[in-house]
Amino acid sequence: ERYYPLDFRLKLVKLFFEEGLPAALIIKESGIHKTTLYNWLRRYRKQGEAGLSPCKPGGVKRRCPLPVKEKIVSLKRTHPGFGVKRISQVLRRMFFLSASPETVRKTLHESSLISPPGRRKPHRNMRRPRFFERSTPNQLWQTDIFTFRLGGKYAYLIGYIDDYSRYITGLDLFRSQTSDSVIEVYRRAAAEYNPPKEMLTDNGRQYTSWRGNTRFEGELKKDHIHHIKSQPHHPMTLGKIERFWKTIYLEYLNRAQFDSFENAQERIRLWVKYYNHQRPHQGIGGLCPADRYFEIQTELRKTIEHGIQENLLEMALRGKPRSPFYMVGRMEGQSVVLRAEKGKLRLTLDNEKQNARELIYSLGQGEQDHGKNREGDEDKKTEDGLYGAGEVPGGVIDLVGPEKTGGSVPGVDHPVGAAVALADAGDGRDAASAGAQSQFKAGSGAESALADVTGAKAFWDNNPAEQTDDPSCQIAGSGTDGAGSEN
């Protein structure tokens, strides 16, 4: 809206009230919109000259609610490595609280938990890699091998990542980087998620050869997968999995301590589940990789927006937000949304071919009530016997379990032991995890069932993730030449 000074507004209003000029003539001569003039006349009748005082250009500044500020400070103190963007995404996804990265930055600065950014030296003649991304899951997988030191010996992570969603379809830890290990991880991933249409690799000897075909290429040909090879000495082509290696090293491997090589294998698999289902990814707009891979981002955004609006009302009425409970997923071709709201558990089933259907479970009486569909048909609902503030009792899964925080990967002084024989195909895909009670609950999606949908608070409490905003940070070992931001 165009800014008009007070004397201009007052002059037009007095032309109407004191000199009796018609509104149409005033609008024609002044060039303002008729709605603007009528608003000024109405405000002048009610409040006099004070009603015409213009607001500052840019509108009214929204103040961040105190509970949101307290949660921002709490997250930063619990996880010092979290940047402002990560905190903003975690607030939205995990707690149904809205705060922009700039609001987070100002709040942390007021609490002396962050220093203002210094002047960065401009990069000269920097050649930025061209960004690309497939449009659906399982169109393209990227694969690579990451090398690091574990127990005084070299260890190798072999991983496969979906290009569109950043979902880790396969990953395991080995003592050698052989073709057998690469094929083993691929077979497990393809059996669980179906083979992709294309596979992007570097020119390592495990993947390709300048003469003849490798065993890995034979596996791809058998599954009718088009093999794409990156340019030599150009790691940016594999930027998504290169960025994943940086993430897992900085946030987990560089800080964790393992009792044995087998223990490291199991716990790394659990961290990958956390990464897929619980960790907001900056490269895909704060979604978790599973949200994109299982195509539930639309339903998830609706659920989060609804929860944010409910928490705004809750803070206005009672001064503090509610801890959310929700799960979003897909089952047998239809989207499934489960959330707690006002003492009831609501299950929404939405099939594209049929009208959405809502089932309501009364938590107080333990009775299932059929709610209304979105076409407006009403069925019987029970209104009495509400359960407290609408929170659902239950536990969440601790993805890793207690460990020594602030440590590092065991070095020479902490021998892990000799290399062990590799597991057979299919072993260790779903390692058991310890349970823990928590007041925080959140959800993600799965195709066959609402699986791996648990809160991340227990994981964070035992493993405060180290996050860096410095894109120039490098990692020792292979797989460290990727881009500095999540792609």
Tab-separated table of C-alpha atoms in Angstrom:
chain	number	residue	atom	x	y	z
A	1	GLU	CA	0.000	0.000	0.000
A	2	ARG	CA	1.271	3.464	-0.879
A	3	TYR	CA	2.376	5.626	2.026
A	4	TYR	CA	0.395	8.896	2.529
A	5	PRO	CA	1.499	11.507	5.121
A	6	LEU	CA	-0.858	12.701	7.873
A	7	ASP	CA	-1.383	16.213	6.494
A	8	PHE	CA	-2.479	14.832	3.118
A	9	ARG	CA	-4.987	12.456	4.761
A	10	LEU	CA	-6.351	15.229	6.998
A	11	LYS	CA	-6.757	17.605	4.054
A	12	LEU	CA	-8.888	15.134	2.060
A	13	VAL	CA	-11.041	14.243	5.085
A	14	LYS	CA	-11.752	17.947	5.804
A	15	LEU	CA	-12.652	18.534	2.150
A	16	PHE	CA	-15.381	15.926	2.613
A	17	PHE	CA	-16.661	16.819	6.095
A	18	GLU	CA	-16.093	20.597	6.267
A	19	GLU	CA	-16.400	21.746	2.647
A	20	GLY	CA	-18.896	19.122	1.542
A	21	LEU	CA	-17.090	17.998	-1.593
A	22	PRO	CA	-18.416	14.661	-2.936
A	23	ALA	CA	-16.243	11.607	-2.404
A	24	ALA	CA	-16.138	10.824	-6.138
A	25	LEU	CA	-14.612	14.242	-6.885
A	26	ILE	CA	-12.021	13.891	-4.105
A	27	ILE	CA	-11.020	10.445	-5.415
A	28	LYS	CA	-10.741	11.741	-8.984
A	29	GLU	CA	-8.644	14.771	-8.087
A	30	SER	CA	-6.360	13.084	-5.539
A	31	GLY	CA	-5.853	9.795	-7.410
A	32	ILE	CA	-6.329	7.585	-4.348
A	33	HIS	CA	-8.460	4.449	-4.309
A	34	LYS	CA	-12.040	4.813	-3.089
A	35	THR	CA	-11.565	2.111	-0.448
A	36	THR	CA	-8.634	4.090	0.992
A	37	LEU	CA	-10.696	7.268	1.295
A	38	TYR	CA	-13.674	5.505	2.881
A	39	ASN	CA	-11.335	3.886	5.439
A	40	TRP	CA	-9.950	7.314	6.373
A	41	LEU	CA	-13.455	8.764	6.716
A	42	ARG	CA	-14.583	5.910	8.936
A	43	ARG	CA	-11.509	6.121	11.165
A	44	TYR	CA	-11.865	9.911	11.438
A	45	ARG	CA	-15.477	9.577	12.616
A	46	LYS	CA	-14.486	7.084	15.340
A	47	GLN	CA	-11.109	8.389	16.558
A	48	GLY	CA	-10.751	11.882	15.148
A	49	GLU	CA	-7.400	13.069	13.882
A	50	ALA	CA	-5.568	10.327	15.780
A	51	GLY	CA	-7.310	7.720	13.631
A	52	LEU	CA	-5.549	9.072	10.557
A	53	SER	CA	-2.032	8.592	11.923
A	54	PRO	CA	-0.262	6.411	9.364
A	55	CYS	CA	1.582	3.265	10.319
A	56	LYS	CA	5.255	3.118	9.533
A	57	PRO	CA	6.051	1.794	6.065
A	58	GLY	CA	6.351	-1.998	6.156
A	59	GLY	CA	3.411	-2.636	8.468
A	60	VAL	CA	3.277	-3.699	12.099
A	61	LYS	CA	6.218	-5.719	13.377
A	62	ARG	CA	5.237	-9.089	14.772
A	63	ARG	CA	6.717	-9.921	18.132
A	64	CYS	CA	8.013	-13.404	18.793
A	65	PRO	CA	6.046	-15.047	21.668
A	66	LEU	CA	8.028	-15.637	24.856
A	67	PRO	CA	7.574	-19.477	24.818
A	68	VAL	CA	9.078	-19.574	21.320
A	69	LYS	CA	12.071	-17.506	22.477
A	70	GLU	CA	12.560	-19.830	25.439
A	71	LYS	CA	12.511	-22.872	23.146
A	72	ILE	CA	15.054	-21.222	20.814
A	73	VAL	CA	17.430	-20.570	23.720
A	74	SER	CA	16.885	-24.097	25.078
A	75	LEU	CA	17.680	-25.723	21.724
A	76	LYS	CA	20.853	-23.671	21.306
A	77	ARG	CA	22.099	-24.480	24.796
A	78	THR	CA	21.358	-28.181	24.363
A	79	HIS	CA	22.837	-28.319	20.857
A	80	PRO	CA	25.517	-25.627	20.562
A	81	GLY	CA	26.366	-26.731	17.030
A	82	PHE	CA	22.918	-25.907	15.633
A	83	GLY	CA	22.833	-22.906	13.314
A	84	VAL	CA	19.957	-20.432	13.079
A	85	LYS	CA	18.436	-22.139	10.032
A	86	ARG	CA	18.564	-25.561	11.676
A	87	ILE	CA	16.884	-24.255	14.840
A	88	SER	CA	14.151	-22.591	12.761
A	89	GLN	CA	13.466	-25.865	10.935
A	90	VAL	CA	13.495	-27.974	14.111
A	91	LEU	CA	11.053	-25.599	15.817
A	92	ARG	CA	8.657	-25.919	12.912
A	93	ARG	CA	8.964	-29.632	12.305
A	94	MET	CA	9.309	-30.994	15.829
A	95	PHE	CA	7.494	-28.480	18.034
A	96	PHE	CA	4.905	-26.779	15.776
A	97	LEU	CA	6.457	-23.371	16.507
A	98	SER	CA	7.160	-20.765	13.850
A	99	ALA	CA	10.256	-18.539	13.919
A	100	SER	CA	12.222	-17.303	10.925
A	101	PRO	CA	16.021	-17.726	10.868
A	102	GLU	CA	16.386	-13.964	11.414
A	103	THR	CA	14.123	-14.145	14.488
A	104	VAL	CA	16.254	-17.005	15.804
A	105	ARG	CA	19.402	-14.991	15.179
A	106	LYS	CA	18.084	-11.936	17.057
A	107	THR	CA	16.871	-14.069	19.976
A	108	LEU	CA	20.234	-15.803	20.322
A	109	HIS	CA	22.061	-12.485	20.064
A	110	GLU	CA	19.894	-11.022	22.849
A	111	SER	CA	20.780	-14.026	25.019
A	112	SER	CA	24.500	-13.693	24.188
A	113	LEU	CA	24.496	-17.161	22.634
A	114	ILE	CA	25.700	-16.035	19.226
A	115	SER	CA	28.049	-13.353	17.997
A	116	PRO	CA	27.275	-11.158	14.995
A	117	PRO	CA	28.812	-12.505	11.795
A	118	GLY	CA	32.085	-10.958	10.808
A	119	ARG	CA	32.942	-9.613	7.410
A	120	ARG	CA	33.574	-12.480	5.029
A	121	LYS	CA	36.329	-12.319	2.501
A	122	PRO	CA	34.773	-12.451	-0.984
A	123	HIS	CA	35.567	-15.458	-3.140
A	124	ARG	CA	37.175	-14.438	-6.371
A	125	ASN	CA	36.953	-16.376	-9.605
A	126	MET	CA	34.905	-19.047	-7.826
A	127	ARG	CA	33.242	-21.448	-10.208
A	128	ARG	CA	29.953	-22.681	-8.803
A	129	PRO	CA	28.803	-26.169	-9.813
A	130	ARG	CA	25.580	-26.424	-11.795
A	131	PHE	CA	22.753	-27.684	-9.591
A	132	PHE	CA	20.641	-30.582	-10.775
A	133	GLU	CA	18.011	-32.769	-9.150
A	134	ARG	CA	15.763	-35.573	-10.344
A	135	SER	CA	12.001	-35.052	-10.027
A	136	THR	CA	10.828	-38.329	-8.433
A	137	PRO	CA	12.233	-40.961	-6.044
A	138	ASN	CA	14.259	-43.884	-7.445
A	139	GLN	CA	15.047	-42.075	-10.695
A	140	LEU	CA	18.722	-41.733	-9.799
A	141	TRP	CA	20.934	-43.022	-6.995
A	142	GLN	CA	24.398	-41.726	-6.202
A	143	THR	CA	27.010	-43.997	-4.633
A	144	ASP	CA	30.450	-43.383	-3.178
A	145	ILE	CA	32.972	-44.685	-0.614
A	146	PHE	CA	34.100	-42.659	2.411
A	147	THR	CA	37.373	-43.425	4.206
A	148	PHE	CA	38.198	-42.559	7.813
A	149	ARG	CA	40.245	-43.878	10.753
A	150	LEU	CA	38.584	-46.194	13.236
A	151	GLY	CA	40.510	-47.913	16.001
A	152	GLY	CA	43.859	-47.067	14.422
A	153	LYS	CA	42.860	-48.683	11.131
A	154	TYR	CA	41.147	-47.533	7.987
A	155	ALA	CA	37.387	-48.062	7.785
A	156	TYR	CA	35.142	-47.575	4.768
A	157	LEU	CA	31.546	-46.440	4.528
A	158	ILE	CA	29.811	-47.532	1.326
A	159	GLY	CA	26.557	-45.674	0.720
A	160	TYR	CA	23.741	-45.120	-1.772
A	161	ILE	CA	21.612	-41.951	-1.711
A	162	ASP	CA	18.457	-41.094	-3.661
A	163	ASP	CA	19.108	-37.957	-5.716
A	164	TYR	CA	15.613	-36.464	-5.386
A	165	SER	CA	14.963	-37.000	-1.674
A	166	ARG	CA	18.499	-37.374	-0.167
A	167	TYR	CA	17.175	-40.600	1.390
A	168	ILE	CA	19.931	-43.097	2.250
A	169	THR	CA	18.751	-46.308	0.611
A	170	GLY	CA	21.810	-48.329	1.588
A	171	LEU	CA	24.860	-47.884	3.809
A	172	ASP	CA	27.261	-50.114	5.717
A	173	LEU	CA	30.696	-50.088	7.312
A	174	PHE	CA	33.560	-52.309	6.107
A	175	ARG	CA	37.263	-52.851	6.687
A	176	SER	CA	37.978	-53.073	2.951
A	177	GLN	CA	36.630	-51.281	-0.108
A	178	THR	CA	36.121	-54.206	-2.460
A	179	SER	CA	33.663	-54.812	-5.289
A	180	ASP	CA	32.022	-57.493	-3.150
A	181	SER	CA	31.235	-54.912	-0.441
A	182	VAL	CA	29.835	-52.421	-2.962
A	183	ILE	CA	27.617	-55.096	-4.529
A	184	GLU	CA	26.478	-56.364	-1.123
A	185	VAL	CA	25.182	-52.932	-0.046
A	186	TYR	CA	23.559	-52.413	-3.459
A	187	ARG	CA	21.721	-55.759	-3.324
A	188	ARG	CA	20.333	-54.970	0.120
A	189	ALA	CA	19.164	-51.523	-0.976
A	190	ALA	CA	17.616	-52.774	-4.229
A	191	ALA	CA	15.811	-55.580	-2.403
A	192	GLU	CA	14.291	-53.167	0.106
A	193	TYR	CA	13.532	-50.148	-2.116
A	194	ASN	CA	13.601	-51.576	-5.697
A	195	PRO	CA	16.395	-50.711	-8.147
A	196	PRO	CA	16.633	-47.145	-9.506
A	197	LYS	CA	16.485	-46.246	-13.187
A	198	GLU	CA	19.944	-44.642	-13.160
A	199	MET	CA	23.109	-44.975	-11.057
A	200	LEU	CA	25.712	-42.201	-10.740
A	201	THR	CA	29.227	-43.213	-9.647
A	202	ASP	CA	32.792	-41.968	-9.884
A	203	ASN	CA	35.479	-43.815	-11.829
A	204	GLY	CA	36.710	-45.945	-8.937
A	205	ARG	CA	37.855	-49.471	-9.689
A	206	GLN	CA	34.951	-50.903	-7.693
A	207	TYR	CA	32.468	-49.288	-10.086
A	208	THR	CA	34.015	-49.190	-13.551
A	209	SER	CA	37.053	-50.128	-15.620
A	210	TRP	CA	38.627	-48.689	-18.764
A	211	ARG	CA	38.670	-52.181	-20.265
A	212	GLY	CA	35.763	-54.586	-20.072
A	213	ASN	CA	32.927	-54.481	-17.519
A	214	THR	CA	33.196	-54.789	-13.743
A	215	ARG	CA	31.003	-57.041	-11.618
A	216	PHE	CA	29.165	-53.949	-10.381
A	217	GLU	CA	28.340	-52.931	-13.949
A	218	GLY	CA	27.103	-56.463	-14.509
A	219	GLU	CA	24.703	-56.067	-11.568
A	220	LEU	CA	23.387	-52.801	-13.006
A	221	LYS	CA	22.928	-54.349	-16.439
A	222	LYS	CA	21.012	-57.248	-14.915
A	223	ASP	CA	18.597	-54.778	-13.263
A	224	HIS	CA	18.354	-52.622	-16.432
A	225	ILE	CA	19.971	-49.603	-14.742
A	226	HIS	CA	21.663	-46.917	-16.818
A	227	HIS	CA	25.170	-46.294	-15.455
A	228	ILE	CA	26.326	-42.635	-15.398
A	229	LYS	CA	29.982	-41.915	-14.579
A	230	SER	CA	31.234	-38.555	-13.309
A	231	GLN	CA	34.086	-36.640	-14.886
A	232	PRO	CA	37.505	-37.463	-13.443
A	233	HIS	CA	38.660	-35.062	-10.688
A	234	HIS	CA	35.203	-33.450	-10.553
A	235	PRO	CA	33.638	-34.469	-7.181
A	236	MET	CA	30.889	-31.822	-7.440
A	237	THR	CA	28.973	-34.186	-9.735
A	238	LEU	CA	28.441	-36.445	-6.722
A	239	GLY	CA	27.706	-33.436	-4.513
A	240	LYS	CA	24.727	-34.900	-2.643
A	241	ILE	CA	26.478	-37.976	-1.286
A	242	GLU	CA	29.700	-35.975	-0.770
A	243	ARG	CA	27.689	-33.600	1.432
A	244	PHE	CA	26.253	-36.573	3.312
A	245	TRP	CA	29.768	-37.785	4.122
A	246	LYS	CA	30.529	-34.378	5.615
A	247	THR	CA	27.313	-34.466	7.640
A	248	ILE	CA	27.809	-37.937	9.118
A	249	TYR	CA	31.443	-37.193	9.927
A	250	LEU	CA	30.897	-33.848	11.644
A	251	GLU	CA	27.650	-34.698	13.415
A	252	TYR	CA	28.371	-38.284	14.421
A	253	LEU	CA	31.613	-40.095	13.558
A	254	ASN	CA	33.866	-37.315	14.820
A	255	ARG	CA	32.222	-37.449	18.256
A	256	ALA	CA	31.099	-41.017	18.863
A	257	GLN	CA	33.005	-43.769	20.663
A	258	PHE	CA	32.483	-47.418	19.746
A	259	ASP	CA	33.181	-50.544	21.775
A	260	SER	CA	33.885	-52.733	18.746
A	261	PHE	CA	33.676	-52.782	14.989
A	262	GLU	CA	30.344	-54.625	15.150
A	263	ASN	CA	29.024	-52.009	17.584
A	264	ALA	CA	30.061	-49.270	15.156
A	265	GLN	CA	28.225	-51.012	12.300
A	266	GLU	CA	24.992	-51.310	14.285
A	267	ARG	CA	24.988	-47.784	15.665
A	268	ILE	CA	25.821	-46.196	12.317
A	269	ARG	CA	22.766	-47.955	10.855
A	270	LEU	CA	20.676	-46.434	13.641
A	271	TRP	CA	22.081	-42.968	12.963
A	272	VAL	CA	21.148	-43.376	9.289
A	273	LYS	CA	17.535	-44.045	10.367
A	274	TYR	CA	17.660	-40.826	12.376
A	275	TYR	CA	19.051	-38.977	9.343
A	276	ASN	CA	16.344	-40.365	7.033
A	277	HIS	CA	13.335	-39.877	9.293
A	278	GLN	CA	14.127	-37.224	11.915
A	279	ARG	CA	16.771	-34.773	10.727
A	280	PRO	CA	15.484	-31.703	8.820
A	281	HIS	CA	17.538	-31.273	5.652
A	282	GLN	CA	18.373	-27.734	4.566
A	283	GLY	CA	18.772	-28.762	0.933
A	284	ILE	CA	15.101	-29.774	0.627
A	285	GLY	CA	13.466	-26.925	2.520
A	286	GLY	CA	13.605	-28.342	6.033
A	287	LEU	CA	11.908	-31.627	5.156
A	288	CYS	CA	13.344	-34.941	6.256
A	289	PRO	CA	14.567	-37.235	3.446
A	290	ALA	CA	11.805	-39.769	4.191
A	291	ASP	CA	9.161	-37.067	3.668
A	292	ARG	CA	10.262	-36.688	0.072
A	293	TYR	CA	11.142	-40.298	-0.653
A	294	PHE	CA	7.713	-41.568	0.398
A	295	GLU	CA	5.975	-38.527	-1.166
A	296	ILE	CA	4.215	-37.283	1.981
A	297	GLN	CA	5.499	-33.697	1.979
A	298	THR	CA	2.117	-32.222	1.013
A	299	GLU	CA	0.229	-33.896	3.859
A	300	LEU	CA	3.085	-33.146	6.246
A	301	ARG	CA	3.118	-29.413	5.455
A	302	LYS	CA	-0.648	-29.235	6.005
A	303	THR	CA	-0.294	-31.008	9.357
A	304	ILE	CA	2.544	-28.713	10.474
A	305	GLU	CA	0.690	-25.543	9.421
A	306	HIS	CA	-2.418	-26.720	11.270
A	307	GLY	CA	-0.343	-27.488	14.366
A	308	ILE	CA	1.366	-24.079	14.252
A	309	GLN	CA	-2.000	-22.298	14.159
A	310	GLU	CA	-3.255	-24.410	17.078
A	311	ASN	CA	-0.163	-23.595	19.120
A	312	LEU	CA	-0.570	-19.865	18.420
A	313	LEU	CA	-4.072	-20.077	19.899
A	314	GLU	CA	-2.798	-22.215	22.778
A	315	MET	CA	-0.126	-19.643	23.647
A	316	ALA	CA	-2.702	-16.861	23.486
A	317	LEU	CA	-5.121	-18.713	25.786
A	318	ARG	CA	-2.788	-20.497	28.221
A	319	GLY	CA	0.612	-18.901	27.712
A	320	LYS	CA	2.495	-21.986	26.535
A	321	PRO	CA	2.379	-24.330	23.525
A	322	ARG	CA	1.540	-28.013	23.514
A	323	SER	CA	4.042	-30.705	22.694
A	324	PRO	CA	2.796	-32.177	19.413
A	325	PHE	CA	1.992	-35.783	18.652
A	326	TYR	CA	1.556	-36.659	14.990
A	327	MET	CA	2.424	-39.221	12.346
A	328	VAL	CA	2.208	-38.797	8.590
A	329	GLY	CA	2.672	-41.593	6.078
A	330	ARG	CA	1.288	-43.631	3.219
A	331	MET	CA	-0.346	-47.045	3.398
A	332	GLU	CA	-1.804	-49.035	0.502
A	333	GLY	CA	-1.879	-46.060	-1.846
A	334	GLN	CA	-3.518	-43.560	0.489
A	335	SER	CA	-2.113	-40.871	2.755
A	336	VAL	CA	-2.488	-41.424	6.507
A	337	VAL	CA	-2.328	-38.619	9.081
A	338	LEU	CA	-2.556	-39.384	12.799
A	339	ARG	CA	-2.565	-36.510	15.308
A	340	ALA	CA	-3.714	-35.729	18.836
A	341	GLU	CA	-6.050	-32.769	19.175
A	342	LYS	CA	-8.178	-31.591	22.107
A	343	GLY	CA	-8.354	-34.906	23.892
A	344	LYS	CA	-8.970	-36.957	20.781
A	345	LEU	CA	-6.830	-38.946	18.382
A	346	ARG	CA	-7.723	-38.144	14.767
A	347	LEU	CA	-6.880	-40.539	11.943
A	348	THR	CA	-7.363	-39.074	8.455
A	349	LEU	CA	-7.321	-41.368	5.423
A	350	ASP	CA	-7.132	-39.647	2.045
A	351	ASN	CA	-7.365	-41.536	-1.225
A	352	GLU	CA	-7.215	-39.602	-4.484
A	353	LYS	CA	-10.035	-41.702	-5.928
A	354	GLN	CA	-12.317	-41.313	-2.894
A	355	ASN	CA	-13.311	-38.610	-0.423
A	356	ALA	CA	-11.099	-38.122	2.622
A	357	ARG	CA	-12.323	-39.978	5.707
A	358	GLU	CA	-11.628	-39.095	9.336
A	359	LEU	CA	-11.743	-41.477	12.304
A	360	ILE	CA	-11.800	-40.000	15.815
A	361	TYR	CA	-10.682	-41.938	18.884
A	362	SER	CA	-11.791	-40.600	22.265
A	363	LEU	CA	-8.781	-40.926	24.553
A	364	GLY	CA	-10.744	-40.706	27.766
A	365	GLN	CA	-13.192	-43.570	27.193
A	366	GLY	CA	-11.146	-45.660	24.802
A	367	GLU	CA	-13.964	-45.742	22.234
A	368	GLN	CA	-13.558	-45.307	18.508
A	369	ASP	CA	-15.860	-42.773	16.886
A	370	HIS	CA	-16.352	-42.304	13.197
A	371	GLY	CA	-15.944	-38.619	12.411
A	372	LYS	CA	-16.998	-36.646	9.394
A	373	ASN	CA	-15.585	-36.867	5.917
A	374	ARG	CA	-14.544	-33.745	4.099
A	375	GLU	CA	-17.771	-33.641	2.140
A	376	GLY	CA	-19.638	-32.727	5.301
A	377	ASP	CA	-21.400	-36.004	6.249
A	378	GLU	CA	-21.690	-36.177	10.027
A	379	ASP	CA	-21.560	-39.373	12.046
A	380	LYS	CA	-21.831	-39.929	15.763
A	381	LYS	CA	-19.098	-38.417	17.916
A	382	THR	CA	-18.485	-38.699	21.635
A	383	GLU	CA	-17.670	-35.383	23.306
A	384	ASP	CA	-17.272	-36.408	26.954
A	385	GLY	CA	-14.432	-38.157	28.666
A	386	LEU	CA	-11.617	-36.047	27.314
A	387	TYR	CA	-8.058	-36.921	28.230
A	388	GLY	CA	-6.163	-34.067	29.846
A	389	ALA	CA	-4.627	-31.604	27.408
A	390	GLY	CA	-4.796	-33.936	24.460
A	391	GLU	CA	-1.376	-35.584	24.793
A	392	VAL	CA	-1.050	-39.262	24.052
A	393	PRO	CA	0.814	-41.391	26.584
A	394	GLY	CA	3.534	-43.587	25.184
A	395	GLY	CA	7.237	-43.923	24.545
A	396	VAL	CA	9.582	-43.058	21.747
A	397	ILE	CA	12.614	-44.851	20.414
A	398	ASP	CA	16.101	-43.793	21.403
A	399	LEU	CA	17.887	-44.205	18.095
A	400	VAL	CA	21.368	-44.623	19.547
A	401	GLY	CA	21.187	-44.956	23.319
A	402	PRO	CA	23.517	-43.557	25.957
A	403	GLU	CA	27.060	-42.868	24.904
A	404	LYS	CA	29.952	-40.710	25.925
A	405	THR	CA	29.307	-37.293	24.516
A	406	GLY	CA	32.037	-34.957	23.463
A	407	GLY	CA	34.353	-37.835	22.540
A	408	SER	CA	35.852	-38.787	19.233
A	409	VAL	CA	36.311	-41.809	17.058
A	410	PRO	CA	38.673	-44.161	18.929
A	411	GLY	CA	42.254	-43.781	17.788
A	412	VAL	CA	45.383	-45.738	18.525
A	413	ASP	CA	44.744	-45.616	22.255
A	414	HIS	CA	41.328	-47.208	21.811
A	415	PRO	CA	41.818	-50.267	19.613
A	416	VAL	CA	38.678	-51.683	18.138
A	417	GLY	CA	40.066	-55.013	17.136
A	418	ALA	CA	40.776	-56.821	13.929
A	419	ALA	CA	38.470	-56.707	10.947
A	420	VAL	CA	35.543	-59.051	11.178
A	421	ALA	CA	33.834	-61.121	8.517
A	422	LEU	CA	31.112	-59.302	6.612
A	423	ALA	CA	27.518	-60.095	7.350
A	424	ASP	CA	25.482	-62.043	4.855
A	425	ALA	CA	23.038	-60.205	2.647
A	426	GLY	CA	20.003	-59.091	4.584
A	427	ASP	CA	21.572	-59.251	8.042
A	428	GLY	CA	21.477	-56.244	10.286
A	429	ARG	CA	19.033	-54.138	8.267
A	430	ASP	CA	16.768	-53.459	11.243
A	431	ALA	CA	18.925	-53.404	14.318
A	432	ALA	CA	17.008	-53.189	17.581
A	433	SER	CA	17.107	-49.939	19.477
A	434	ALA	CA	16.591	-49.073	23.094
A	435	GLY	CA	13.336	-47.526	24.235
A	436	ALA	CA	13.048	-44.343	26.271
A	437	GLN	CA	10.253	-42.288	27.728
A	438	SER	CA	9.893	-38.724	26.506
A	439	GLN	CA	7.312	-35.986	26.458
A	440	PHE	CA	8.296	-35.117	22.873
A	441	LYS	CA	6.830	-36.983	19.935
A	442	ALA	CA	6.894	-36.375	16.214
A	443	GLY	CA	6.379	-38.275	13.016
A	444	SER	CA	7.451	-39.183	9.502
A	445	GLY	CA	6.116	-41.469	6.795
A	446	ALA	CA	6.624	-44.952	5.414
A	447	GLU	CA	5.192	-46.641	2.340
A	448	SER	CA	4.082	-50.007	3.692
A	449	ALA	CA	3.251	-48.879	7.222
A	450	LEU	CA	3.784	-46.008	9.625
A	451	ALA	CA	7.183	-47.304	10.620
A	452	ASP	CA	10.284	-45.502	11.916
A	453	VAL	CA	8.014	-42.652	13.076
A	454	THR	CA	9.462	-41.589	16.405
A	455	GLY	CA	10.681	-38.521	18.282
A	456	ALA	CA	14.225	-37.263	17.911
A	457	LYS	CA	14.530	-35.722	21.356
A	458	ALA	CA	15.969	-38.864	22.953
A	459	PHE	CA	18.611	-39.038	20.258
A	460	TRP	CA	19.512	-35.378	20.701
A	461	ASP	CA	19.687	-35.681	24.495
A	462	ASN	CA	22.298	-38.424	24.220
A	463	ASN	CA	24.022	-37.149	21.092
A	464	PRO	CA	24.022	-33.345	20.747
A	465	ALA	CA	24.741	-33.094	17.027
A	466	GLU	CA	27.624	-30.837	16.025
A	467	GLN	CA	26.539	-28.560	13.164
A	468	THR	CA	28.771	-26.058	11.431
A	469	ASP	CA	27.750	-23.163	9.243
A	470	ASP	CA	31.235	-22.808	7.797
A	471	PRO	CA	31.159	-24.121	4.217
A	472	SER	CA	34.928	-24.218	4.054
A	473	CYS	CA	35.203	-27.022	6.617
A	474	GLN	CA	37.068	-30.019	5.183
A	475	ILE	CA	37.137	-33.634	6.288
A	476	ALA	CA	40.168	-35.884	6.421
A	477	GLY	CA	39.939	-38.947	4.212
A	478	SER	CA	38.209	-39.619	0.924
A	479	GLY	CA	34.876	-38.171	-0.049
A	480	THR	CA	35.663	-34.664	1.206
A	481	ASP	CA	35.654	-32.545	-1.911
A	482	GLY	CA	31.928	-31.958	-2.065
A	483	ALA	CA	30.069	-28.700	-1.884
A	484	GLY	CA	29.849	-26.999	1.475
A	485	SER	CA	26.049	-26.710	1.584
A	486	GLU	CA	23.442	-29.411	1.557
A	487	ASN	CA	22.445	-30.096	-2.036
